[in-house]
Structures are given as C-alpha cells and as structure tokens.
Tab-separated table of C-alpha atoms and ligand atoms in Angstrom:
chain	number	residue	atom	x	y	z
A	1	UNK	CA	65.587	105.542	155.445
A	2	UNK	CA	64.938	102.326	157.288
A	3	UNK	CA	67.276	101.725	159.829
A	4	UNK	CA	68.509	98.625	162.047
A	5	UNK	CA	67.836	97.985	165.691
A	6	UNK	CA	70.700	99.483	167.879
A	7	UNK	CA	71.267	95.519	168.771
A	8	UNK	CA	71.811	94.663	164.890
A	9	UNK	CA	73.827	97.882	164.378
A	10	UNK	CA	76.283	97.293	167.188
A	11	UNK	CA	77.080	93.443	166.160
A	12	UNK	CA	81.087	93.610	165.117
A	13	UNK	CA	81.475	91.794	161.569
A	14	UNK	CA	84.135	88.358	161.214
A	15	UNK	CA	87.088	90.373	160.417
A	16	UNK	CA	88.483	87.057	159.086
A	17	UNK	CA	85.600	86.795	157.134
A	18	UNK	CA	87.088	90.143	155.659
A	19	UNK	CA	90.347	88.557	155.048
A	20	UNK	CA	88.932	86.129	153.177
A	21	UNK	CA	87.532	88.385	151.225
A	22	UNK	CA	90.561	90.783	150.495
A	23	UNK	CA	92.101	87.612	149.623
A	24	UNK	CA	89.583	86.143	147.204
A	25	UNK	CA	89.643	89.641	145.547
A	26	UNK	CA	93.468	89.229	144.625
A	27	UNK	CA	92.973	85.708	143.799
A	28	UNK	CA	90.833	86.985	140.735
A	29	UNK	CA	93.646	89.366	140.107
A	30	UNK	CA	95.500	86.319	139.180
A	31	UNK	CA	97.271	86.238	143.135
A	32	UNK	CA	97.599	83.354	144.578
A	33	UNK	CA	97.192	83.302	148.070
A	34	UNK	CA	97.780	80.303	150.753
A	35	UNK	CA	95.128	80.204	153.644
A	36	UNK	CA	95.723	80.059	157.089
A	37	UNK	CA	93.208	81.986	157.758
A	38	UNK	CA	89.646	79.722	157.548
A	39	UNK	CA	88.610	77.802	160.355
A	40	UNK	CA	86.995	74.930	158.444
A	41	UNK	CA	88.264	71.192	157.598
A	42	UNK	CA	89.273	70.817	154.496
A	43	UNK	CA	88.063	67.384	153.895
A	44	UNK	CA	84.882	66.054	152.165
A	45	UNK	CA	82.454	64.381	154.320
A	46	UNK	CA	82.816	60.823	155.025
A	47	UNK	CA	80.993	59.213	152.116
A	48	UNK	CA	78.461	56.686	154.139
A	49	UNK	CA	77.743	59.937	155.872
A	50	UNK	CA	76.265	61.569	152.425
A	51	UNK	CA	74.673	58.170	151.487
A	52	UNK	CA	72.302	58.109	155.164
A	53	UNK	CA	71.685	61.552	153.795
A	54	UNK	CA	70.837	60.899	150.118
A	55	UNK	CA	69.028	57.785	150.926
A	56	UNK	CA	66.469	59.192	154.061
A	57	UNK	CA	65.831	62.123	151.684
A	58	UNK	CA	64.717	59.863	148.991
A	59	UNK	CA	63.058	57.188	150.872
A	60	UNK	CA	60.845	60.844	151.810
A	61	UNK	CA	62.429	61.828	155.308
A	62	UNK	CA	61.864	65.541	154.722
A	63	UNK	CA	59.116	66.535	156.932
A	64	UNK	CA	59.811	68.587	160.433
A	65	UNK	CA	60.579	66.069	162.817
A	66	UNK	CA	60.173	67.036	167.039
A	67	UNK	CA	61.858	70.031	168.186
A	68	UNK	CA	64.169	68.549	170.624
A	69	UNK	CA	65.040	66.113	166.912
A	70	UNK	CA	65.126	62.606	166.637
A	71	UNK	CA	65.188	60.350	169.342
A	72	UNK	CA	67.405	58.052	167.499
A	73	UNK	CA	70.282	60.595	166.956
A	74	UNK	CA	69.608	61.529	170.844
A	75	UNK	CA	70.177	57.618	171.893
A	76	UNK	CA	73.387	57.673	169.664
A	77	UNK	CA	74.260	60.948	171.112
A	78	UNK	CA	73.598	59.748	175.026
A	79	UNK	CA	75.558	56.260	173.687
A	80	UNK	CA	78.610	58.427	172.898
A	81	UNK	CA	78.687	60.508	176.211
A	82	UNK	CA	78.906	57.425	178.030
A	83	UNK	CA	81.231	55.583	175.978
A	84	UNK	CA	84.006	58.639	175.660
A	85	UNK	CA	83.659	60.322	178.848
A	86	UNK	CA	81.914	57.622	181.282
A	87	UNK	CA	78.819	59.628	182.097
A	88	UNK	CA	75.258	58.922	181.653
A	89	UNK	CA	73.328	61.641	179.986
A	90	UNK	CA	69.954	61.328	179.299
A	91	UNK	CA	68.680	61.074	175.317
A	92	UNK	CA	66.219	63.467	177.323
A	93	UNK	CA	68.546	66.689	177.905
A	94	UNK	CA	69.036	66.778	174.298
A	95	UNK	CA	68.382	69.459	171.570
A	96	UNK	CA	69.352	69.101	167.962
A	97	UNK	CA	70.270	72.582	166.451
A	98	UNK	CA	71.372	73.926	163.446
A	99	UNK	CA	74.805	73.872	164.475
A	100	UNK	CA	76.013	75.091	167.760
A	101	UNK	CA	75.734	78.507	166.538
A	102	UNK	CA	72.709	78.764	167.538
A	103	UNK	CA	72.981	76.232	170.444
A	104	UNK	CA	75.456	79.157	171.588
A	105	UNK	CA	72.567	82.380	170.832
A	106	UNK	CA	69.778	80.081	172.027
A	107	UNK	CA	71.681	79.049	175.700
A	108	UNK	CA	72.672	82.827	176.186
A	109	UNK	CA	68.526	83.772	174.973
A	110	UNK	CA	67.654	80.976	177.395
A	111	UNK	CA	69.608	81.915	180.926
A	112	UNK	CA	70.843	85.504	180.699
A	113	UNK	CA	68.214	89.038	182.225
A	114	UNK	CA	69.680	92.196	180.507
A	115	UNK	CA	72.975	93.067	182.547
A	116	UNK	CA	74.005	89.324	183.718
A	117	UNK	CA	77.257	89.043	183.538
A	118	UNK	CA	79.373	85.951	181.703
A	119	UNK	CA	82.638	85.065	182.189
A	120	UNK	CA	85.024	84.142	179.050
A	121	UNK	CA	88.792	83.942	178.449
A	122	UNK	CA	90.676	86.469	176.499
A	123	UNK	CA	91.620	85.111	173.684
A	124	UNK	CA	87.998	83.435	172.908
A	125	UNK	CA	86.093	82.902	169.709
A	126	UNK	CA	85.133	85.760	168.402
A	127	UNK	CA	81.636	85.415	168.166
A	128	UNK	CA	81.612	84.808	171.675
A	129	UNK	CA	80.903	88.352	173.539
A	130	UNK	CA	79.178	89.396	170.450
A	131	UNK	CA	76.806	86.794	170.904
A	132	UNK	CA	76.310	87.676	174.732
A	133	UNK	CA	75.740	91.293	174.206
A	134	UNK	CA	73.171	90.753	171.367
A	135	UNK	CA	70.901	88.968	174.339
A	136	UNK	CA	71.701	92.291	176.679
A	137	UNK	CA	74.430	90.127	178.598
A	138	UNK	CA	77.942	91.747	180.029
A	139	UNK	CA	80.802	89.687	178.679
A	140	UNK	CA	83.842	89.564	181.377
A	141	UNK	CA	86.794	88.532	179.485
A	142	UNK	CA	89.731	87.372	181.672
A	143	UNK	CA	93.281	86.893	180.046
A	144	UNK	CA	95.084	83.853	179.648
A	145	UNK	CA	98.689	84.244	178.474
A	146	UNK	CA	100.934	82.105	176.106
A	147	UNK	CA	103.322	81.314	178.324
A	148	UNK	CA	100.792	79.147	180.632
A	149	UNK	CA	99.415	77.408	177.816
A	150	UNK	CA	96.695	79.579	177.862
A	151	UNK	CA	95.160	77.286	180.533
A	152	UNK	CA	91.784	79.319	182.743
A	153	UNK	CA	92.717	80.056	186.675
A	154	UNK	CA	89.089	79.739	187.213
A	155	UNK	CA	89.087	80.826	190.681
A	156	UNK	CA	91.102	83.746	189.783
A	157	UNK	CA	89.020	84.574	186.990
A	158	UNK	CA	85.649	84.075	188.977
A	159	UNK	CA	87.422	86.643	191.448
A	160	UNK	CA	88.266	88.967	189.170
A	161	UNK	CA	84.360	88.938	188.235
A	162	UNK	CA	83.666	90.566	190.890
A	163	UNK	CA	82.231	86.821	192.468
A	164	UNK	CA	78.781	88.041	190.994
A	165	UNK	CA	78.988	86.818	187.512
A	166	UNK	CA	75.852	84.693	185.995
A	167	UNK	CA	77.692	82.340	183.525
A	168	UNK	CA	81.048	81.198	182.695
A	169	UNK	CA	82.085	79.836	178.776
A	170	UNK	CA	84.417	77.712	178.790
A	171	UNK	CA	85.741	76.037	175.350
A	172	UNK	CA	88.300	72.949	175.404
A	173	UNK	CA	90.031	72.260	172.630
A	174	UNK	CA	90.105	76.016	172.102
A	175	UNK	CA	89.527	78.116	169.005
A	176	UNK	CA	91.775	79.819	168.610
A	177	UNK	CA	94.906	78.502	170.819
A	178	UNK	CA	94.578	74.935	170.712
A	179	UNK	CA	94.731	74.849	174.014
A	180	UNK	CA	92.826	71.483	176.113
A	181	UNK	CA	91.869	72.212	179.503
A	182	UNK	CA	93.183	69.458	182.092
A	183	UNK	CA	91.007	67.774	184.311
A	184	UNK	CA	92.018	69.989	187.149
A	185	UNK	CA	91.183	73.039	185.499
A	186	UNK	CA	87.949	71.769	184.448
A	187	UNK	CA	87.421	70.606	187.916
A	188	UNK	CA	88.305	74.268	189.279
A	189	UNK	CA	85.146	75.857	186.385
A	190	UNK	CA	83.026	73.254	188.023
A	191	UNK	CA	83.692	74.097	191.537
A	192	UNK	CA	82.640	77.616	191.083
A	193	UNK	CA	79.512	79.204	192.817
A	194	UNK	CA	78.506	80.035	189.440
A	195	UNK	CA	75.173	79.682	188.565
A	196	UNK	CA	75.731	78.234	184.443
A	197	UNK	CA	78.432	76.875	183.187
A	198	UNK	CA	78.334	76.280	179.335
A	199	UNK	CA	80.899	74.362	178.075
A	200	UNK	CA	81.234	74.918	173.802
A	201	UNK	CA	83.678	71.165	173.060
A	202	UNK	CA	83.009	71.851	169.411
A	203	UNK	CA	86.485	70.219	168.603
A	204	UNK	CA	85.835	67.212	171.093
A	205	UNK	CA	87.970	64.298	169.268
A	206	UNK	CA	90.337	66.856	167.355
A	207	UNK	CA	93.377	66.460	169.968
A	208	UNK	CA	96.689	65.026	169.922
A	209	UNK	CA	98.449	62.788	172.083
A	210	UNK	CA	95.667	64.050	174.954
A	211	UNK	CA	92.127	63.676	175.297
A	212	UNK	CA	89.504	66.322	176.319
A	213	UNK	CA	87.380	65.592	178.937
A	214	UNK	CA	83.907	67.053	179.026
A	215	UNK	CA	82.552	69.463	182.155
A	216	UNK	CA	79.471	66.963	182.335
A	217	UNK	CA	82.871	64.423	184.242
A	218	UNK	CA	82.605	67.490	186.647
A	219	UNK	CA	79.343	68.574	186.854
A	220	UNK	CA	76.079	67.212	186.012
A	221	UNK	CA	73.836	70.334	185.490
A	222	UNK	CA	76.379	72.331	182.983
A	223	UNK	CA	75.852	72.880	179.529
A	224	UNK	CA	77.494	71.461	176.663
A	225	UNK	CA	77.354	72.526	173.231
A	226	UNK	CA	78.827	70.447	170.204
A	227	UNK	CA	78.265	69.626	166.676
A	228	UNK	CA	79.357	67.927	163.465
A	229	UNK	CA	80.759	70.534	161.729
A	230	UNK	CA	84.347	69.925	162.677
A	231	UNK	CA	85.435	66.292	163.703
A	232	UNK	CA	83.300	64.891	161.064
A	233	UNK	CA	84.022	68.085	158.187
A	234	UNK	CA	80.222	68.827	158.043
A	235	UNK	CA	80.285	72.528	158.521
A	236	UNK	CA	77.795	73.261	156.111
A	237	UNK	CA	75.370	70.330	157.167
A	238	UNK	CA	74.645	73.002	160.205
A	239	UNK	CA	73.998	69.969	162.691
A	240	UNK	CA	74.728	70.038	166.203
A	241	UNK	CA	73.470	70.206	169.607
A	242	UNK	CA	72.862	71.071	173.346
A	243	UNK	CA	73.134	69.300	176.487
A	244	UNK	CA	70.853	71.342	178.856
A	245	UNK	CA	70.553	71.263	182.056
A	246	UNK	CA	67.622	68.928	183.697
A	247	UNK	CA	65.871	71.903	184.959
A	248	UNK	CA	66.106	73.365	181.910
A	249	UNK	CA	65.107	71.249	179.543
A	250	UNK	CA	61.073	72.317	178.550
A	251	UNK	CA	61.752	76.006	178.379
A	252	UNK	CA	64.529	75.550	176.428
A	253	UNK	CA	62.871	73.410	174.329
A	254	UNK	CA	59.965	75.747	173.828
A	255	UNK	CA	62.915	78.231	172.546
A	256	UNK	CA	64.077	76.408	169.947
A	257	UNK	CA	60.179	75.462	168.795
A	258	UNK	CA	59.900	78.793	168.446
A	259	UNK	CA	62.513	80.076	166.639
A	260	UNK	CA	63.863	77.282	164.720
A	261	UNK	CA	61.074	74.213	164.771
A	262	UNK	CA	63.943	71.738	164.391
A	263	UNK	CA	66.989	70.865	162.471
A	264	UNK	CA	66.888	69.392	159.361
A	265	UNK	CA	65.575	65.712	158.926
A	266	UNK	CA	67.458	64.200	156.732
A	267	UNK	CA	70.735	65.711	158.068
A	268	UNK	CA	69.647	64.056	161.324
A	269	UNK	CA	69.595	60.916	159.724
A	270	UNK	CA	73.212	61.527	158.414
A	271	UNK	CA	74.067	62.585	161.990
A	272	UNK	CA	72.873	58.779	163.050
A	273	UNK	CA	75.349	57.299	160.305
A	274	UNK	CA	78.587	59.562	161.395
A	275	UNK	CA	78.103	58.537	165.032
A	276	UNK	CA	77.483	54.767	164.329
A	277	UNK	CA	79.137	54.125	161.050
A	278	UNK	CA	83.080	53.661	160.536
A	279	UNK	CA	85.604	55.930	162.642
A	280	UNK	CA	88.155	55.073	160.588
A	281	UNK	CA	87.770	57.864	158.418
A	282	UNK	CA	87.727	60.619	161.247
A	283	UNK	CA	90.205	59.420	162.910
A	284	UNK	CA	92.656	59.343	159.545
A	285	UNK	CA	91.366	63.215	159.277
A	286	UNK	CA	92.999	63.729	162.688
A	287	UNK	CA	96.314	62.268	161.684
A	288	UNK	CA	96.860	64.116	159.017
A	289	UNK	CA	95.745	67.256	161.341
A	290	UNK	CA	98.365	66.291	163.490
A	291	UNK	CA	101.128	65.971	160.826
A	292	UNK	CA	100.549	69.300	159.679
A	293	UNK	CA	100.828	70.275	163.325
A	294	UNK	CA	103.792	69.288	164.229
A	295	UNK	CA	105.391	70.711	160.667
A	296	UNK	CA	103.906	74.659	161.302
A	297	UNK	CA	104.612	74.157	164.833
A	298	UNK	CA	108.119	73.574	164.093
A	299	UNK	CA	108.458	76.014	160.413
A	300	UNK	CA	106.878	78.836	163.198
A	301	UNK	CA	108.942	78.043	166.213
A	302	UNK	CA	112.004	78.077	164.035
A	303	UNK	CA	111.398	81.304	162.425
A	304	UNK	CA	110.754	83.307	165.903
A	305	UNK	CA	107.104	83.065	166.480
A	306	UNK	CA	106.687	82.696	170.092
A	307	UNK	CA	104.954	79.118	171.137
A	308	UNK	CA	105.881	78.465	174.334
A	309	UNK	CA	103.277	76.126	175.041
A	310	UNK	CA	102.248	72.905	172.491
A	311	UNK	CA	98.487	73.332	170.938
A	312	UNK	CA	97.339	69.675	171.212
A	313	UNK	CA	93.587	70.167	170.142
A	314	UNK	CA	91.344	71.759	167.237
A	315	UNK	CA	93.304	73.212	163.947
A	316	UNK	CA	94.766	75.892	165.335
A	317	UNK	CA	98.222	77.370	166.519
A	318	UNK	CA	98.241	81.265	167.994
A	319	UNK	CA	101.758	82.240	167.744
A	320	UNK	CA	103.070	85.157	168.753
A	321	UNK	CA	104.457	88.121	166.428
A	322	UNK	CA	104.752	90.473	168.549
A	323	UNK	CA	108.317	91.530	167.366
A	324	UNK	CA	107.554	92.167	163.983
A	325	UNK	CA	104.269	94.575	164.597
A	326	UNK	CA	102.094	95.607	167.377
A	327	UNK	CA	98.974	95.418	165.263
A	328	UNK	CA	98.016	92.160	164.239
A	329	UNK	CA	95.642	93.447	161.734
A	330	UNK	CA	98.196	95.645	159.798
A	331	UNK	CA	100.878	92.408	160.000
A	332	UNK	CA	98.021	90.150	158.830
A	333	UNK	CA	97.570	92.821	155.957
A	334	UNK	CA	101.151	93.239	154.725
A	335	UNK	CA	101.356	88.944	154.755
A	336	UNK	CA	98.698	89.153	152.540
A	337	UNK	CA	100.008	91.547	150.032
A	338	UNK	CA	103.357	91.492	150.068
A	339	UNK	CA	103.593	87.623	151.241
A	340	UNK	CA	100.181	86.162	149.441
A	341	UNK	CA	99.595	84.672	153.178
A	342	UNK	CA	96.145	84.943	154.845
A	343	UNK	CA	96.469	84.300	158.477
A	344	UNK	CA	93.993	85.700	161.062
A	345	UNK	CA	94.789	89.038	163.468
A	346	UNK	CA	95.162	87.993	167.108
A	347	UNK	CA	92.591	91.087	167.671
A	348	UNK	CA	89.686	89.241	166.391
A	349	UNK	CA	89.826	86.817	169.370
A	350	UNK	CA	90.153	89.671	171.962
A	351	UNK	CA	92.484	92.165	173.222
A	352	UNK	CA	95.056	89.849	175.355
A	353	UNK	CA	95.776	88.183	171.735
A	354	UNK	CA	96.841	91.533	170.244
A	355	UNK	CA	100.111	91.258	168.521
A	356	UNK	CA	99.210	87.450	167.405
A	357	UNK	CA	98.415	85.826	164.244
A	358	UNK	CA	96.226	82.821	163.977
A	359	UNK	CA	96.875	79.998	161.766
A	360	UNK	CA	94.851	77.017	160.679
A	361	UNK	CA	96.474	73.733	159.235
A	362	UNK	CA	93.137	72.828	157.735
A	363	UNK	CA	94.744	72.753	154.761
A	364	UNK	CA	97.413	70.602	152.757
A	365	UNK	CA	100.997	69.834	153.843
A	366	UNK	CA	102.006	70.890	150.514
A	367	UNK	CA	100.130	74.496	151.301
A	368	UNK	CA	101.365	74.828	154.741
A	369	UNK	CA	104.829	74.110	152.930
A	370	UNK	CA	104.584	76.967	150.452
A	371	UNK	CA	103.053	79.016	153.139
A	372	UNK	CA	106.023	79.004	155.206
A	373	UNK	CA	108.397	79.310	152.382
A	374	UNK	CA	106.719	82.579	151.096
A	375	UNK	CA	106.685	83.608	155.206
A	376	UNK	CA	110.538	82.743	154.936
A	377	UNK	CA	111.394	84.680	152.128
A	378	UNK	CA	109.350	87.594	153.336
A	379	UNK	CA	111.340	87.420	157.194
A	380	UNK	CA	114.117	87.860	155.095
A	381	UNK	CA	113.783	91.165	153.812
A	382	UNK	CA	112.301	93.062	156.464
B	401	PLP	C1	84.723	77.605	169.248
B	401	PLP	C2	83.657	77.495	168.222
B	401	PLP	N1	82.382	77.337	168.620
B	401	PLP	C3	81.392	77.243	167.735
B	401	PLP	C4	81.624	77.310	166.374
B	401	PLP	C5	80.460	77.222	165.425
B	401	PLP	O1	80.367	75.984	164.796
B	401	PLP	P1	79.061	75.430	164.097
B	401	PLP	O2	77.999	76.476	164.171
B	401	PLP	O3	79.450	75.127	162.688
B	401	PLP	O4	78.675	74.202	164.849
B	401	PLP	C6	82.921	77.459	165.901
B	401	PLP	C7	83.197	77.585	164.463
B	401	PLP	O5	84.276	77.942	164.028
B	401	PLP	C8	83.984	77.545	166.863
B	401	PLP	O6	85.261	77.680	166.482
C-alpha cells in the first residue's frame, strides 16, 4: 500500500470543515440547519469587479504574467498602503499569491530551518501551527484570555518563548475573536528582538467603530500578508499577497516561481478594478456586518455567553460556553442536532479557547434571528 509522508500524515483536518459537512448531510435529510459556522462573506462580488475579470479574459489576458504579478496591481497595492496607513511601501516588496494561504506556507517555507521556533496566540487560526509544523517549525502558542480582549502582551509572550524564538504571527482583526490590536500592542510585537515578524491583516477594512493599523506603521522590515478574499467577498478568486521584507525579496520570489509561477491573470486584473473602482459597495458590506454584530452580540450576551470584551473587527464573535459543557466539540455537536445550529468548537483555534463556540455573522439578519431563537428554545430545556 502506498503511504503518505509522515509530514502529510500528521497535518490535523478543518474540523469546521467537518461540521459543515455533518451539517450538509442532515440538510439532505430534509434538516434545516442555520450556519454560524463558515468563515466566508456571504455576499457576491462587487459586479465591476467580475466585469475587469470577464472583460481582460476576453480581450485574451490569460497567459502567465511575472511571478512577483502585475506591476499595475503592485502600484495600486503600494497606492493603498500609503493612503490607509501613511507608509510608503515599495510596488517592489510585492508578491501576488493565490490567496494568502499560501502567502502564509510560502513565508514559513521562506524563513524557518527545521526546529525554529514561532510565536502565535492561543486562540489563533487554525491553520496556523499546522502550517508551521508542515515546514519543520515549533509553534509556541501563548494564551490570550477573554477577559483582556484577547489583546497579545508581546513582551510577556516573547518571554515566555524562552527569548529565543525565530518568528512571531501576529493577526489583527483576528480570526477567530474579533479582536484589533491597538497601536501600543502592535508597537510592543515590533519592539521585540525577534528576528520576523509576519503580520496576516486578512480582515484589514472589516472593523467597526476602530481602525487597524498595519505592523509596516511599526516596523519597516515585517511581513504582511493580505488578500481579497474577505473585504471584497472574493474567497474563491484565491488572490492575495505578501509584503516581504527588502532583504527578502529575490529569494522569496524565486519560491513562489517555483512552486506556483504566478497568480492568475485575469484575476489580477479584477484585483486592479476592486482596489480602484467604487468603495461604496465594500463599505455597505461592512455595515451590514456590523448590524448583525451588534444583534448576536447582544442575543449572546443576553442569553449567558460570556463576552466581556466587544469584537470590533472580521465576522467573528468567540463567546464563551463554558457553563453549559467543557467540550466545545460535543456542545457544537448537540447544537447541531438537537438545535439545527452549526457554530464552530473553540478547540479548533487552540487549547486556551476550549469551552468556546465560534460564530460568524456572515450570514443574514433574518438567519442570525432564527439562529438565536432555535439557541433560545434549546437554553430552555436543558
Ligand atoms: C486569519 C486568516 N488568515 C488567512 C486566511 C486564508 O484566506 P485566503 O487564503 O482566502 O486569502 C483566513 C481564511 O479564513 C483567515 O481567517
């Protein structure tokens, strides 16, 4: 029998990806299910964002185009970093990828020797230390509790470390606490004696009544990874990108020739169009993010779920359930059969958010309404 590398063999699988699953499985029983669970808008992509990409693919802009991708998108790219956070970034330090999925795999391929150690929060994204340890990196996970806001005491956590680690990951807005890192805290990651710091500000623009500032206001040689799929609903575009650091620039660009030869052209075209073409849409998408907010927030809150700090970013909220079952992965399973709820275990994101449930409002009011009314009715008789 042909068997997997130990490296493939030992990568965890999405549990919510499972979830999903289970609950597409009782939806053909005839179930219907509400989902909390997905971590993906819900809205179309901005239409003059599909036209760039209908009409470059017909006017024949399908060939490969250079590694590092367009120049154009990289201006409009460089344009944006210096009109939202007042820095000046090169069009130069850029690399289009497929997403920042593989921005993430490629940085982590790109800086880490076999043993290097990273530093992450606990909760984090739970791709996160799977990703690190598929390179032959250490993930360090330090814990961040509900109660601060889940905010990083960098210092405490580069301490904790052991003062020896290679890398830290930091990602503001947050999946999945919603959590945006102040200025101060960012300015504490920056001030480390750590060699990389990679900064994933995939939901950069998805915050409310705050703004997220990047680590390249902090520090000029970090990395920053980012992408379309979530402020402008283009998750399965796969677009995004890194910001690498000047010194590492060529030989990470000689990575992603390798392995990927670029992104696609004509979805770098569309990329041009969402960052130069009307806001208005996007920022109508975060609105209506933020009214859903502030209705879970309050349906949780006021059914015991501990909060204790506002999420103002992403499309998240990680409340706390604690009293109703140690395992998040068992309560996650009873909502789902008994309640016809999918929300995501805490467990998934790491061990500090055991006991928590995860839930996206990338998805109607009307949803989110009938969601907590079935979540009502189900508190009720237990
Ligand atoms: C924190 C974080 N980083 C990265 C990604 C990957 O996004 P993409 O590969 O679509 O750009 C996600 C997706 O959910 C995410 O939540």
């Amino acid at each position: 029998m042909l068997k997997a590398s130990v490296r493939a063999l030992s990568m965890p699988p999405f549990r919510a990806m499972q979830l999903l699953a289970q609950a597409r499985e009782l939806e053909q029983q005839g179930r219907d299910i509400v989902h909390f669970e997905l971590g993906e808008p819900d809205f179309r992509t901005p239409h003059h964002v599909i036209d760039a990409a209908f009409r470059a693919a017909e006017d024949g802009f399908t060939a490969y185009t250079p590694a590092e991708g367009l120049l154009e998108l990289r201006e409009a790219l460089s344009e944006r970093y210096n009109n939202e956070y007042g820095v000046s970034v090169s069009p130069d330090r850029f690399i289009i990828t497929m997403g920042s999925s593989p921005a993430l795999w490629m940085t982590f391929a790109s800086v880490l020797e076999p043993g290097d150690r990273v530093i992450m929060t606990d909760p984090h994204y739970a791709c996160y230390p799977n990703d690190v340890r598929f390179v032959g990196g250490e993930p360090v996970k330090f814990p961040v509790k509900a109660e601060d806001g889940f905010m990083l005491d960098a210092k405490a956590a580069w301490t904790a470390a052991g003062e020896n680690a290679k890398a830290i990951l930091i990602n503001s807005p947050s999946n999945p606490t919603g959590a945006v890192m102040e200025a101060r805290h960012l300015q504490a990651v920056a001030d480390l004696p750590v060699p990389f710091v990679i900064s994933d500000e995939i939901y950069h623009g998805i915050t409310y009544g705050t703004k997220a500032h990047s680590i390249l206001e902090y520090r000029e040689d970090a990395f920053v990874l980012s992408g379309f799929s979530k402020l402008y609903a283009m998750t399965g575009w796969r677009l995004g990108w890194i910001i690498c650091p000047p010194d590492l620039v060529e030989p990470m660009k000689r990575v992603h020739q390798n392995l990927f030869l670029c992104a696609s052209s004509f979805v770098q075209k569309a990329a041009v169009a969402a960052l130069k073409g009307p806001q208005e849409p996007i920022k109508q998408m975060v609105r209506t993010y933020d009214q859903r907010r502030v209705y879970l927030l309050g349906a949780l809150r006021d059914m015991g779920f501990g909060i204790p700090a506002e999420p103002r970013g992403a499309f998240y909220i990680l409340a706390d359930a604690r009293h109703l079952d140690e395992s998040s992965e068992n309560l996650s399973k009873r909502l789902l059969l008994e309640a016809g709820i999918a929300a995501t275990p805490g467990i998934d994101f790491g061990e500090a958010a055991e006991g928590f449930l995860r839930f996206c409002y990338a998805t109607s009011i009307e949803r989110i309404a009938e969601g907590m009314k079935r979540l009502k009715v189900w508190l009720d008789n237990q």
